[in-house]
mmCIF file with all atom_site columns, C-alpha atoms in Angstrom:
data_model
loop_
_atom_site.group_PDB
_atom_site.id
_atom_site.type_symbol
_atom_site.label_atom_id
_atom_site.label_alt_id
_atom_site.label_comp_id
_atom_site.label_asym_id
_atom_site.label_entity_id
_atom_site.label_seq_id
_atom_site.pdbx_PDB_ins_code
_atom_site.Cartn_x
_atom_site.Cartn_y
_atom_site.Cartn_z
_atom_site.occupancy
_atom_site.B_iso_or_equiv
_atom_site.pdbx_formal_charge
_atom_site.auth_seq_id
_atom_site.auth_comp_id
_atom_site.auth_asym_id
_atom_site.auth_atom_id
_atom_site.pdbx_PDB_model_num
ATOM 1   C CA . UNK A 1 1   ? 99.417  116.057 85.052  1.00 0.00 ? 1   UNK A CA 1
ATOM 2   C CA . UNK A 1 2   ? 98.316  115.424 81.431  1.00 0.00 ? 2   UNK A CA 1
ATOM 3   C CA . UNK A 1 3   ? 94.780  115.721 80.484  1.00 0.00 ? 3   UNK A CA 1
ATOM 4   C CA . UNK A 1 4   ? 94.440  112.116 80.306  1.00 0.00 ? 4   UNK A CA 1
ATOM 5   C CA . UNK A 1 5   ? 95.664  111.686 83.673  1.00 0.00 ? 5   UNK A CA 1
ATOM 6   C CA . UNK A 1 6   ? 93.514  113.932 85.070  1.00 0.00 ? 6   UNK A CA 1
ATOM 7   C CA . UNK A 1 7   ? 90.491  112.571 83.587  1.00 0.00 ? 7   UNK A CA 1
ATOM 8   C CA . UNK A 1 8   ? 91.564  109.080 84.843  1.00 0.00 ? 8   UNK A CA 1
ATOM 9   C CA . UNK A 1 9   ? 91.810  110.688 88.343  1.00 0.00 ? 9   UNK A CA 1
ATOM 10  C CA . UNK A 1 10  ? 88.337  112.461 88.176  1.00 0.00 ? 10  UNK A CA 1
ATOM 11  C CA . UNK A 1 11  ? 86.618  109.292 87.063  1.00 0.00 ? 11  UNK A CA 1
ATOM 12  C CA . UNK A 1 12  ? 88.588  106.727 89.512  1.00 0.00 ? 12  UNK A CA 1
ATOM 13  C CA . UNK A 1 13  ? 88.557  108.917 92.616  1.00 0.00 ? 13  UNK A CA 1
ATOM 14  C CA . UNK A 1 14  ? 85.439  111.110 92.153  1.00 0.00 ? 14  UNK A CA 1
ATOM 15  C CA . UNK A 1 15  ? 84.371  113.812 94.679  1.00 0.00 ? 15  UNK A CA 1
ATOM 16  C CA . UNK A 1 16  ? 80.668  113.962 95.608  1.00 0.00 ? 16  UNK A CA 1
ATOM 17  C CA . UNK A 1 17  ? 80.050  117.021 93.840  1.00 0.00 ? 17  UNK A CA 1
ATOM 18  C CA . UNK A 1 18  ? 81.770  119.467 91.096  1.00 0.00 ? 18  UNK A CA 1
ATOM 19  C CA . UNK A 1 19  ? 80.663  123.027 89.939  1.00 0.00 ? 19  UNK A CA 1
ATOM 20  C CA . UNK A 1 20  ? 82.108  125.879 88.328  1.00 0.00 ? 20  UNK A CA 1
ATOM 21  C CA . UNK A 1 21  ? 82.263  129.586 90.003  1.00 0.00 ? 21  UNK A CA 1
ATOM 22  C CA . UNK A 1 22  ? 84.177  132.683 88.753  1.00 0.00 ? 22  UNK A CA 1
ATOM 23  C CA . UNK A 1 23  ? 86.574  130.501 86.723  1.00 0.00 ? 23  UNK A CA 1
ATOM 24  C CA . UNK A 1 24  ? 87.280  128.095 89.493  1.00 0.00 ? 24  UNK A CA 1
ATOM 25  C CA . UNK A 1 25  ? 86.108  124.365 89.371  1.00 0.00 ? 25  UNK A CA 1
ATOM 26  C CA . UNK A 1 26  ? 84.903  123.637 92.875  1.00 0.00 ? 26  UNK A CA 1
ATOM 27  C CA . UNK A 1 27  ? 84.732  120.217 94.592  1.00 0.00 ? 27  UNK A CA 1
ATOM 28  C CA . UNK A 1 28  ? 82.724  118.909 97.424  1.00 0.00 ? 28  UNK A CA 1
ATOM 29  C CA . UNK A 1 29  ? 84.841  115.973 98.831  1.00 0.00 ? 29  UNK A CA 1
ATOM 30  C CA . UNK A 1 30  ? 82.447  114.851 101.547 1.00 0.00 ? 30  UNK A CA 1
ATOM 31  C CA . UNK A 1 31  ? 85.732  114.341 103.746 1.00 0.00 ? 31  UNK A CA 1
ATOM 32  C CA . UNK A 1 32  ? 87.647  112.391 101.344 1.00 0.00 ? 32  UNK A CA 1
ATOM 33  C CA . UNK A 1 33  ? 90.654  114.313 101.495 1.00 0.00 ? 33  UNK A CA 1
ATOM 34  C CA . UNK A 1 34  ? 92.592  116.989 99.385  1.00 0.00 ? 34  UNK A CA 1
ATOM 35  C CA . UNK A 1 35  ? 92.271  114.992 96.072  1.00 0.00 ? 35  UNK A CA 1
ATOM 36  C CA . UNK A 1 36  ? 88.460  115.439 95.851  1.00 0.00 ? 36  UNK A CA 1
ATOM 37  C CA . UNK A 1 37  ? 88.286  118.641 97.696  1.00 0.00 ? 37  UNK A CA 1
ATOM 38  C CA . UNK A 1 38  ? 90.760  120.898 95.983  1.00 0.00 ? 38  UNK A CA 1
ATOM 39  C CA . UNK A 1 39  ? 89.732  123.583 93.721  1.00 0.00 ? 39  UNK A CA 1
ATOM 40  C CA . UNK A 1 40  ? 91.336  123.987 89.973  1.00 0.00 ? 40  UNK A CA 1
ATOM 41  C CA . UNK A 1 41  ? 91.808  127.090 88.029  1.00 0.00 ? 41  UNK A CA 1
ATOM 42  C CA . UNK A 1 42  ? 89.697  126.279 84.889  1.00 0.00 ? 42  UNK A CA 1
ATOM 43  C CA . UNK A 1 43  ? 89.394  130.251 83.855  1.00 0.00 ? 43  UNK A CA 1
ATOM 44  C CA . UNK A 1 44  ? 91.454  132.419 81.604  1.00 0.00 ? 44  UNK A CA 1
ATOM 45  C CA . UNK A 1 45  ? 93.761  135.182 82.817  1.00 0.00 ? 45  UNK A CA 1
ATOM 46  C CA . UNK A 1 46  ? 94.431  136.149 86.343  1.00 0.00 ? 46  UNK A CA 1
ATOM 47  C CA . UNK A 1 47  ? 92.772  133.775 88.849  1.00 0.00 ? 47  UNK A CA 1
ATOM 48  C CA . UNK A 1 48  ? 90.222  135.441 90.941  1.00 0.00 ? 48  UNK A CA 1
ATOM 49  C CA . UNK A 1 49  ? 91.624  134.501 94.443  1.00 0.00 ? 49  UNK A CA 1
ATOM 50  C CA . UNK A 1 50  ? 89.164  136.540 96.419  1.00 0.00 ? 50  UNK A CA 1
ATOM 51  C CA . UNK A 1 51  ? 86.138  134.349 94.880  1.00 0.00 ? 51  UNK A CA 1
ATOM 52  C CA . UNK A 1 52  ? 88.022  131.356 95.927  1.00 0.00 ? 52  UNK A CA 1
ATOM 53  C CA . UNK A 1 53  ? 88.433  132.491 99.421  1.00 0.00 ? 53  UNK A CA 1
ATOM 54  C CA . UNK A 1 54  ? 84.826  133.589 99.550  1.00 0.00 ? 54  UNK A CA 1
ATOM 55  C CA . UNK A 1 55  ? 83.545  129.864 98.329  1.00 0.00 ? 55  UNK A CA 1
ATOM 56  C CA . UNK A 1 56  ? 85.867  127.836 100.563 1.00 0.00 ? 56  UNK A CA 1
ATOM 57  C CA . UNK A 1 57  ? 86.409  127.870 104.388 1.00 0.00 ? 57  UNK A CA 1
ATOM 58  C CA . UNK A 1 58  ? 89.852  126.609 103.927 1.00 0.00 ? 58  UNK A CA 1
ATOM 59  C CA . UNK A 1 59  ? 90.927  127.693 100.343 1.00 0.00 ? 59  UNK A CA 1
ATOM 60  C CA . UNK A 1 60  ? 92.809  124.776 98.753  1.00 0.00 ? 60  UNK A CA 1
ATOM 61  C CA . UNK A 1 61  ? 93.886  124.566 95.257  1.00 0.00 ? 61  UNK A CA 1
ATOM 62  C CA . UNK A 1 62  ? 95.652  121.782 93.348  1.00 0.00 ? 62  UNK A CA 1
ATOM 63  C CA . UNK A 1 63  ? 98.353  123.703 91.131  1.00 0.00 ? 63  UNK A CA 1
ATOM 64  C CA . UNK A 1 64  ? 99.259  121.434 88.068  1.00 0.00 ? 64  UNK A CA 1
ATOM 65  C CA . UNK A 1 65  ? 102.195 121.218 85.496  1.00 0.00 ? 65  UNK A CA 1
ATOM 66  C CA . UNK A 1 66  ? 102.199 124.531 83.433  1.00 0.00 ? 66  UNK A CA 1
ATOM 67  C CA . UNK A 1 67  ? 100.320 126.646 85.930  1.00 0.00 ? 67  UNK A CA 1
ATOM 68  C CA . UNK A 1 68  ? 103.141 128.470 86.986  1.00 0.00 ? 68  UNK A CA 1
ATOM 69  C CA . UNK A 1 69  ? 101.271 131.893 86.965  1.00 0.00 ? 69  UNK A CA 1
ATOM 70  C CA . UNK A 1 70  ? 98.572  130.486 89.062  1.00 0.00 ? 70  UNK A CA 1
ATOM 71  C CA . UNK A 1 71  ? 101.228 129.203 91.485  1.00 0.00 ? 71  UNK A CA 1
ATOM 72  C CA . UNK A 1 72  ? 103.152 132.503 91.638  1.00 0.00 ? 72  UNK A CA 1
ATOM 73  C CA . UNK A 1 73  ? 99.600  134.235 92.096  1.00 0.00 ? 73  UNK A CA 1
ATOM 74  C CA . UNK A 1 74  ? 98.730  132.214 95.006  1.00 0.00 ? 74  UNK A CA 1
ATOM 75  C CA . UNK A 1 75  ? 102.167 132.621 96.677  1.00 0.00 ? 75  UNK A CA 1
ATOM 76  C CA . UNK A 1 76  ? 101.662 136.209 96.608  1.00 0.00 ? 76  UNK A CA 1
ATOM 77  C CA . UNK A 1 77  ? 98.479  135.708 98.128  1.00 0.00 ? 77  UNK A CA 1
ATOM 78  C CA . UNK A 1 78  ? 100.154 133.832 101.277 1.00 0.00 ? 78  UNK A CA 1
ATOM 79  C CA . UNK A 1 79  ? 99.154  130.296 100.298 1.00 0.00 ? 79  UNK A CA 1
ATOM 80  C CA . UNK A 1 80  ? 101.537 127.843 101.403 1.00 0.00 ? 80  UNK A CA 1
ATOM 81  C CA . UNK A 1 81  ? 102.737 124.585 99.455  1.00 0.00 ? 81  UNK A CA 1
ATOM 82  C CA . UNK A 1 82  ? 101.512 121.453 100.507 1.00 0.00 ? 82  UNK A CA 1
ATOM 83  C CA . UNK A 1 83  ? 102.024 117.601 99.663  1.00 0.00 ? 83  UNK A CA 1
ATOM 84  C CA . UNK A 1 84  ? 104.094 117.917 96.351  1.00 0.00 ? 84  UNK A CA 1
ATOM 85  C CA . UNK A 1 85  ? 102.790 114.644 94.260  1.00 0.00 ? 85  UNK A CA 1
ATOM 86  C CA . UNK A 1 86  ? 104.062 112.877 91.256  1.00 0.00 ? 86  UNK A CA 1
ATOM 87  C CA . UNK A 1 87  ? 101.970 110.693 88.743  1.00 0.00 ? 87  UNK A CA 1
ATOM 88  C CA . UNK A 1 88  ? 103.794 107.523 87.769  1.00 0.00 ? 88  UNK A CA 1
ATOM 89  C CA . UNK A 1 89  ? 102.957 104.904 85.051  1.00 0.00 ? 89  UNK A CA 1
ATOM 90  C CA . UNK A 1 90  ? 103.867 101.778 83.662  1.00 0.00 ? 90  UNK A CA 1
ATOM 91  C CA . UNK A 1 91  ? 102.706 99.686  80.687  1.00 0.00 ? 91  UNK A CA 1
ATOM 92  C CA . UNK A 1 92  ? 101.084 96.849  82.637  1.00 0.00 ? 92  UNK A CA 1
ATOM 93  C CA . UNK A 1 93  ? 102.290 93.857  80.041  1.00 0.00 ? 93  UNK A CA 1
ATOM 94  C CA . UNK A 1 94  ? 105.788 94.289  81.270  1.00 0.00 ? 94  UNK A CA 1
ATOM 95  C CA . UNK A 1 95  ? 105.092 94.215  84.841  1.00 0.00 ? 95  UNK A CA 1
ATOM 96  C CA . UNK A 1 96  ? 102.633 91.405  84.416  1.00 0.00 ? 96  UNK A CA 1
ATOM 97  C CA . UNK A 1 97  ? 105.152 89.074  82.608  1.00 0.00 ? 97  UNK A CA 1
ATOM 98  C CA . UNK A 1 98  ? 106.070 88.059  86.121  1.00 0.00 ? 98  UNK A CA 1
ATOM 99  C CA . UNK A 1 99  ? 104.033 85.416  87.396  1.00 0.00 ? 99  UNK A CA 1
ATOM 100 C CA . UNK A 1 100 ? 100.909 85.998  89.391  1.00 0.00 ? 100 UNK A CA 1
ATOM 101 C CA . UNK A 1 101 ? 101.200 85.219  93.286  1.00 0.00 ? 101 UNK A CA 1
ATOM 102 C CA . UNK A 1 102 ? 98.286  83.320  95.113  1.00 0.00 ? 102 UNK A CA 1
ATOM 103 C CA . UNK A 1 103 ? 98.885  85.895  98.104  1.00 0.00 ? 103 UNK A CA 1
ATOM 104 C CA . UNK A 1 104 ? 96.810  88.657  96.355  1.00 0.00 ? 104 UNK A CA 1
ATOM 105 C CA . UNK A 1 105 ? 93.399  88.354  95.383  1.00 0.00 ? 105 UNK A CA 1
ATOM 106 C CA . UNK A 1 106 ? 90.973  90.881  93.477  1.00 0.00 ? 106 UNK A CA 1
ATOM 107 C CA . UNK A 1 107 ? 87.652  91.400  95.159  1.00 0.00 ? 107 UNK A CA 1
ATOM 108 C CA . UNK A 1 108 ? 84.759  93.672  94.894  1.00 0.00 ? 108 UNK A CA 1
ATOM 109 C CA . UNK A 1 109 ? 82.921  94.830  96.869  1.00 0.00 ? 109 UNK A CA 1
ATOM 110 C CA . UNK A 1 110 ? 85.584  94.873  99.396  1.00 0.00 ? 110 UNK A CA 1
ATOM 111 C CA . UNK A 1 111 ? 85.464  92.446  102.529 1.00 0.00 ? 111 UNK A CA 1
ATOM 112 C CA . UNK A 1 112 ? 84.969  93.771  106.050 1.00 0.00 ? 112 UNK A CA 1
ATOM 113 C CA . UNK A 1 113 ? 88.667  92.819  106.826 1.00 0.00 ? 113 UNK A CA 1
ATOM 114 C CA . UNK A 1 114 ? 89.948  95.059  103.928 1.00 0.00 ? 114 UNK A CA 1
ATOM 115 C CA . UNK A 1 115 ? 87.974  97.880  105.252 1.00 0.00 ? 115 UNK A CA 1
ATOM 116 C CA . UNK A 1 116 ? 89.297  97.278  108.844 1.00 0.00 ? 116 UNK A CA 1
ATOM 117 C CA . UNK A 1 117 ? 92.933  97.358  107.040 1.00 0.00 ? 117 UNK A CA 1
ATOM 118 C CA . UNK A 1 118 ? 92.115  100.550 105.488 1.00 0.00 ? 118 UNK A CA 1
ATOM 119 C CA . UNK A 1 119 ? 90.743  102.157 108.770 1.00 0.00 ? 119 UNK A CA 1
ATOM 120 C CA . UNK A 1 120 ? 93.741  101.057 110.579 1.00 0.00 ? 120 UNK A CA 1
ATOM 121 C CA . UNK A 1 121 ? 95.845  103.095 108.058 1.00 0.00 ? 121 UNK A CA 1
ATOM 122 C CA . UNK A 1 122 ? 93.504  106.132 108.355 1.00 0.00 ? 122 UNK A CA 1
ATOM 123 C CA . UNK A 1 123 ? 91.383  105.533 105.237 1.00 0.00 ? 123 UNK A CA 1
ATOM 124 C CA . UNK A 1 124 ? 87.686  105.542 106.741 1.00 0.00 ? 124 UNK A CA 1
ATOM 125 C CA . UNK A 1 125 ? 84.342  105.615 105.497 1.00 0.00 ? 125 UNK A CA 1
ATOM 126 C CA . UNK A 1 126 ? 84.805  108.874 103.342 1.00 0.00 ? 126 UNK A CA 1
ATOM 127 C CA . UNK A 1 127 ? 87.337  107.363 101.095 1.00 0.00 ? 127 UNK A CA 1
ATOM 128 C CA . UNK A 1 128 ? 85.295  104.004 100.861 1.00 0.00 ? 128 UNK A CA 1
ATOM 129 C CA . UNK A 1 129 ? 82.642  106.416 99.716  1.00 0.00 ? 129 UNK A CA 1
ATOM 130 C CA . UNK A 1 130 ? 84.555  107.645 96.828  1.00 0.00 ? 130 UNK A CA 1
ATOM 131 C CA . UNK A 1 131 ? 85.410  103.906 95.641  1.00 0.00 ? 131 UNK A CA 1
ATOM 132 C CA . UNK A 1 132 ? 81.819  103.291 95.893  1.00 0.00 ? 132 UNK A CA 1
ATOM 133 C CA . UNK A 1 133 ? 80.936  106.561 93.581  1.00 0.00 ? 133 UNK A CA 1
ATOM 134 C CA . UNK A 1 134 ? 83.463  105.606 90.941  1.00 0.00 ? 134 UNK A CA 1
ATOM 135 C CA . UNK A 1 135 ? 81.601  104.265 87.611  1.00 0.00 ? 135 UNK A CA 1
ATOM 136 C CA . UNK A 1 136 ? 83.168  101.470 85.534  1.00 0.00 ? 136 UNK A CA 1
ATOM 137 C CA . UNK A 1 137 ? 85.051  98.420  86.145  1.00 0.00 ? 137 UNK A CA 1
ATOM 138 C CA . UNK A 1 138 ? 86.805  98.522  89.519  1.00 0.00 ? 138 UNK A CA 1
ATOM 139 C CA . UNK A 1 139 ? 88.362  96.211  92.060  1.00 0.00 ? 139 UNK A CA 1
ATOM 140 C CA . UNK A 1 140 ? 89.995  95.922  95.420  1.00 0.00 ? 140 UNK A CA 1
ATOM 141 C CA . UNK A 1 141 ? 93.325  94.007  96.028  1.00 0.00 ? 141 UNK A CA 1
ATOM 142 C CA . UNK A 1 142 ? 93.687  91.809  99.300  1.00 0.00 ? 142 UNK A CA 1
ATOM 143 C CA . UNK A 1 143 ? 97.060  90.662  100.183 1.00 0.00 ? 143 UNK A CA 1
ATOM 144 C CA . UNK A 1 144 ? 97.662  87.843  102.579 1.00 0.00 ? 144 UNK A CA 1
ATOM 145 C CA . UNK A 1 145 ? 101.078 86.888  104.477 1.00 0.00 ? 145 UNK A CA 1
ATOM 146 C CA . UNK A 1 146 ? 101.021 83.529  106.407 1.00 0.00 ? 146 UNK A CA 1
ATOM 147 C CA . UNK A 1 147 ? 97.314  83.125  105.869 1.00 0.00 ? 147 UNK A CA 1
ATOM 148 C CA . UNK A 1 148 ? 96.896  86.655  107.802 1.00 0.00 ? 148 UNK A CA 1
ATOM 149 C CA . UNK A 1 149 ? 95.300  89.650  106.143 1.00 0.00 ? 149 UNK A CA 1
ATOM 150 C CA . UNK A 1 150 ? 98.028  92.105  105.282 1.00 0.00 ? 150 UNK A CA 1
ATOM 151 C CA . UNK A 1 151 ? 97.590  94.483  102.493 1.00 0.00 ? 151 UNK A CA 1
ATOM 152 C CA . UNK A 1 152 ? 94.779  96.341  100.524 1.00 0.00 ? 152 UNK A CA 1
ATOM 153 C CA . UNK A 1 153 ? 94.435  98.333  97.362  1.00 0.00 ? 153 UNK A CA 1
ATOM 154 C CA . UNK A 1 154 ? 91.742  99.965  95.006  1.00 0.00 ? 154 UNK A CA 1
ATOM 155 C CA . UNK A 1 155 ? 92.135  99.940  91.208  1.00 0.00 ? 155 UNK A CA 1
ATOM 156 C CA . UNK A 1 156 ? 89.516  101.392 88.590  1.00 0.00 ? 156 UNK A CA 1
ATOM 157 C CA . UNK A 1 157 ? 89.616  101.838 84.714  1.00 0.00 ? 157 UNK A CA 1
ATOM 158 C CA . UNK A 1 158 ? 88.390  104.642 82.729  1.00 0.00 ? 158 UNK A CA 1
ATOM 159 C CA . UNK A 1 159 ? 88.913  105.285 79.066  1.00 0.00 ? 159 UNK A CA 1
ATOM 160 C CA . UNK A 1 160 ? 91.458  102.759 78.526  1.00 0.00 ? 160 UNK A CA 1
ATOM 161 C CA . UNK A 1 161 ? 93.663  103.559 81.563  1.00 0.00 ? 161 UNK A CA 1
ATOM 162 C CA . UNK A 1 162 ? 93.866  102.206 85.411  1.00 0.00 ? 162 UNK A CA 1
ATOM 163 C CA . UNK A 1 163 ? 94.649  103.763 88.276  1.00 0.00 ? 163 UNK A CA 1
ATOM 164 C CA . UNK A 1 164 ? 95.540  102.551 91.519  1.00 0.00 ? 164 UNK A CA 1
ATOM 165 C CA . UNK A 1 165 ? 94.599  104.058 94.959  1.00 0.00 ? 165 UNK A CA 1
ATOM 166 C CA . UNK A 1 166 ? 95.075  103.620 98.523  1.00 0.00 ? 166 UNK A CA 1
ATOM 167 C CA . UNK A 1 167 ? 97.740  100.959 98.625  1.00 0.00 ? 167 UNK A CA 1
ATOM 168 C CA . UNK A 1 168 ? 98.353  99.743  102.299 1.00 0.00 ? 168 UNK A CA 1
ATOM 169 C CA . UNK A 1 169 ? 100.452 97.505  103.865 1.00 0.00 ? 169 UNK A CA 1
ATOM 170 C CA . UNK A 1 170 ? 99.728  96.569  107.674 1.00 0.00 ? 170 UNK A CA 1
ATOM 171 C CA . UNK A 1 171 ? 103.079 97.831  109.559 1.00 0.00 ? 171 UNK A CA 1
ATOM 172 C CA . UNK A 1 172 ? 103.940 94.405  110.857 1.00 0.00 ? 172 UNK A CA 1
ATOM 173 C CA . UNK A 1 173 ? 103.919 92.967  107.345 1.00 0.00 ? 173 UNK A CA 1
ATOM 174 C CA . UNK A 1 174 ? 106.178 95.731  105.693 1.00 0.00 ? 174 UNK A CA 1
ATOM 175 C CA . UNK A 1 175 ? 109.400 94.951  103.983 1.00 0.00 ? 175 UNK A CA 1
ATOM 176 C CA . UNK A 1 176 ? 108.370 91.507  103.140 1.00 0.00 ? 176 UNK A CA 1
ATOM 177 C CA . UNK A 1 177 ? 107.795 91.825  99.492  1.00 0.00 ? 177 UNK A CA 1
ATOM 178 C CA . UNK A 1 178 ? 104.001 92.003  99.464  1.00 0.00 ? 178 UNK A CA 1
ATOM 179 C CA . UNK A 1 179 ? 103.890 95.477  97.995  1.00 0.00 ? 179 UNK A CA 1
ATOM 180 C CA . UNK A 1 180 ? 105.531 94.310  95.075  1.00 0.00 ? 180 UNK A CA 1
ATOM 181 C CA . UNK A 1 181 ? 103.402 91.395  94.929  1.00 0.00 ? 181 UNK A CA 1
ATOM 182 C CA . UNK A 1 182 ? 100.239 93.308  94.896  1.00 0.00 ? 182 UNK A CA 1
ATOM 183 C CA . UNK A 1 183 ? 101.582 95.791  92.323  1.00 0.00 ? 183 UNK A CA 1
ATOM 184 C CA . UNK A 1 184 ? 102.200 92.742  90.145  1.00 0.00 ? 184 UNK A CA 1
ATOM 185 C CA . UNK A 1 185 ? 98.664  91.544  90.580  1.00 0.00 ? 185 UNK A CA 1
ATOM 186 C CA . UNK A 1 186 ? 97.356  95.294  89.661  1.00 0.00 ? 186 UNK A CA 1
ATOM 187 C CA . UNK A 1 187 ? 99.461  94.848  86.530  1.00 0.00 ? 187 UNK A CA 1
ATOM 188 C CA . UNK A 1 188 ? 97.832  91.544  85.574  1.00 0.00 ? 188 UNK A CA 1
ATOM 189 C CA . UNK A 1 189 ? 94.197  92.950  86.427  1.00 0.00 ? 189 UNK A CA 1
ATOM 190 C CA . UNK A 1 190 ? 94.964  96.065  84.291  1.00 0.00 ? 190 UNK A CA 1
ATOM 191 C CA . UNK A 1 191 ? 96.082  94.050  81.409  1.00 0.00 ? 191 UNK A CA 1
ATOM 192 C CA . UNK A 1 192 ? 93.343  91.554  81.649  1.00 0.00 ? 192 UNK A CA 1
ATOM 193 C CA . UNK A 1 193 ? 90.961  94.790  81.740  1.00 0.00 ? 193 UNK A CA 1
ATOM 194 C CA . UNK A 1 194 ? 92.646  96.171  78.612  1.00 0.00 ? 194 UNK A CA 1
ATOM 195 C CA . UNK A 1 195 ? 93.844  99.065  80.221  1.00 0.00 ? 195 UNK A CA 1
ATOM 196 C CA . UNK A 1 196 ? 97.086  100.976 79.425  1.00 0.00 ? 196 UNK A CA 1
ATOM 197 C CA . UNK A 1 197 ? 98.803  102.543 81.345  1.00 0.00 ? 197 UNK A CA 1
ATOM 198 C CA . UNK A 1 198 ? 98.600  101.516 84.959  1.00 0.00 ? 198 UNK A CA 1
ATOM 199 C CA . UNK A 1 199 ? 99.017  104.839 87.008  1.00 0.00 ? 199 UNK A CA 1
ATOM 200 C CA . UNK A 1 200 ? 99.365  105.987 90.587  1.00 0.00 ? 200 UNK A CA 1
ATOM 201 C CA . UNK A 1 201 ? 100.015 109.026 92.361  1.00 0.00 ? 201 UNK A CA 1
ATOM 202 C CA . UNK A 1 202 ? 102.407 109.159 95.149  1.00 0.00 ? 202 UNK A CA 1
ATOM 203 C CA . UNK A 1 203 ? 103.781 112.079 97.359  1.00 0.00 ? 203 UNK A CA 1
ATOM 204 C CA . UNK A 1 204 ? 107.285 113.163 96.759  1.00 0.00 ? 204 UNK A CA 1
ATOM 205 C CA . UNK A 1 205 ? 107.835 112.635 100.383 1.00 0.00 ? 205 UNK A CA 1
ATOM 206 C CA . UNK A 1 206 ? 107.403 108.975 100.320 1.00 0.00 ? 206 UNK A CA 1
ATOM 207 C CA . UNK A 1 207 ? 110.613 108.117 98.916  1.00 0.00 ? 207 UNK A CA 1
ATOM 208 C CA . UNK A 1 208 ? 110.225 104.382 99.958  1.00 0.00 ? 208 UNK A CA 1
ATOM 209 C CA . UNK A 1 209 ? 107.279 103.910 97.633  1.00 0.00 ? 209 UNK A CA 1
ATOM 210 C CA . UNK A 1 210 ? 108.952 105.916 94.914  1.00 0.00 ? 210 UNK A CA 1
ATOM 211 C CA . UNK A 1 211 ? 111.858 103.635 94.960  1.00 0.00 ? 211 UNK A CA 1
ATOM 212 C CA . UNK A 1 212 ? 109.529 100.423 94.725  1.00 0.00 ? 212 UNK A CA 1
ATOM 213 C CA . UNK A 1 213 ? 107.466 101.833 91.914  1.00 0.00 ? 213 UNK A CA 1
ATOM 214 C CA . UNK A 1 214 ? 110.840 102.952 90.017  1.00 0.00 ? 214 UNK A CA 1
ATOM 215 C CA . UNK A 1 215 ? 112.130 99.363  90.416  1.00 0.00 ? 215 UNK A CA 1
ATOM 216 C CA . UNK A 1 216 ? 108.936 97.910  88.911  1.00 0.00 ? 216 UNK A CA 1
ATOM 217 C CA . UNK A 1 217 ? 109.278 100.020 86.076  1.00 0.00 ? 217 UNK A CA 1
ATOM 218 C CA . UNK A 1 218 ? 107.219 102.895 86.695  1.00 0.00 ? 218 UNK A CA 1
ATOM 219 C CA . UNK A 1 219 ? 108.271 106.228 85.221  1.00 0.00 ? 219 UNK A CA 1
ATOM 220 C CA . UNK A 1 220 ? 107.238 109.840 86.214  1.00 0.00 ? 220 UNK A CA 1
ATOM 221 C CA . UNK A 1 221 ? 104.524 111.190 83.890  1.00 0.00 ? 221 UNK A CA 1
ATOM 222 C CA . UNK A 1 222 ? 103.102 114.311 85.720  1.00 0.00 ? 222 UNK A CA 1
ATOM 223 C CA . UNK A 1 223 ? 103.200 116.173 88.956  1.00 0.00 ? 223 UNK A CA 1
ATOM 224 C CA . UNK A 1 224 ? 101.195 118.613 90.876  1.00 0.00 ? 224 UNK A CA 1
ATOM 225 C CA . UNK A 1 225 ? 101.092 120.299 94.409  1.00 0.00 ? 225 UNK A CA 1
ATOM 226 C CA . UNK A 1 226 ? 98.585  121.991 96.601  1.00 0.00 ? 226 UNK A CA 1
ATOM 227 C CA . UNK A 1 227 ? 98.591  125.488 97.710  1.00 0.00 ? 227 UNK A CA 1
ATOM 228 C CA . UNK A 1 228 ? 96.665  126.107 100.924 1.00 0.00 ? 228 UNK A CA 1
ATOM 229 C CA . UNK A 1 229 ? 95.557  129.417 102.956 1.00 0.00 ? 229 UNK A CA 1
ATOM 230 C CA . UNK A 1 230 ? 93.835  128.407 106.196 1.00 0.00 ? 230 UNK A CA 1
ATOM 231 C CA . UNK A 1 231 ? 91.383  131.277 107.426 1.00 0.00 ? 231 UNK A CA 1
ATOM 232 C CA . UNK A 1 232 ? 89.297  129.330 109.970 1.00 0.00 ? 232 UNK A CA 1
ATOM 233 C CA . UNK A 1 233 ? 90.054  126.758 112.598 1.00 0.00 ? 233 UNK A CA 1
ATOM 234 C CA . UNK A 1 234 ? 89.933  123.297 111.034 1.00 0.00 ? 234 UNK A CA 1
ATOM 235 C CA . UNK A 1 235 ? 88.725  120.596 113.404 1.00 0.00 ? 235 UNK A CA 1
#
């Protein structure tokens, strides 16, 4: 990822705590998942993997573009690759040229039904706390089909850019165009907020989502993956 995208991610999807130790930037994600829990290498020279292993029960590292030496060192230390991910971005004006739809609404704070939709998709209170922690201009999207709650997403701005997180459409409403409508709504919101580009992160394994974003004009602008070495039983 570019430095700009790294800052956008850190601001719009923030960990509970960040600190530096032995060249590593460490994060307490408070149960919010890999993006807010993974360490990153911020030092120079060879990374001190022993220091990392001493600091984390389950050592987890985000390896970004250009960090090939770090990636090799972690590979040699027995860390396995997890969740290769790409960053995609679009100029929101092009996507917002499509008329807005009345089937998607922006709301902050999120409604109880939105948190229920997220919970059904495995996005619980720990990730909702991340949204609450984020500072600055932010919102959620609420999508409906046939007057029934069907989709949800979270959007936030930082330093002139916007990032979308946690887009979910309930299984019974998929393949009916709601995700496309909500992405168009996200572009309208970003444009009104003066944010450019509109960015998101998606795992390479999610080929259906990548196909949708590509069809909407998103282009790949960065990538990363995790390296993990379990050392204790994870509950």
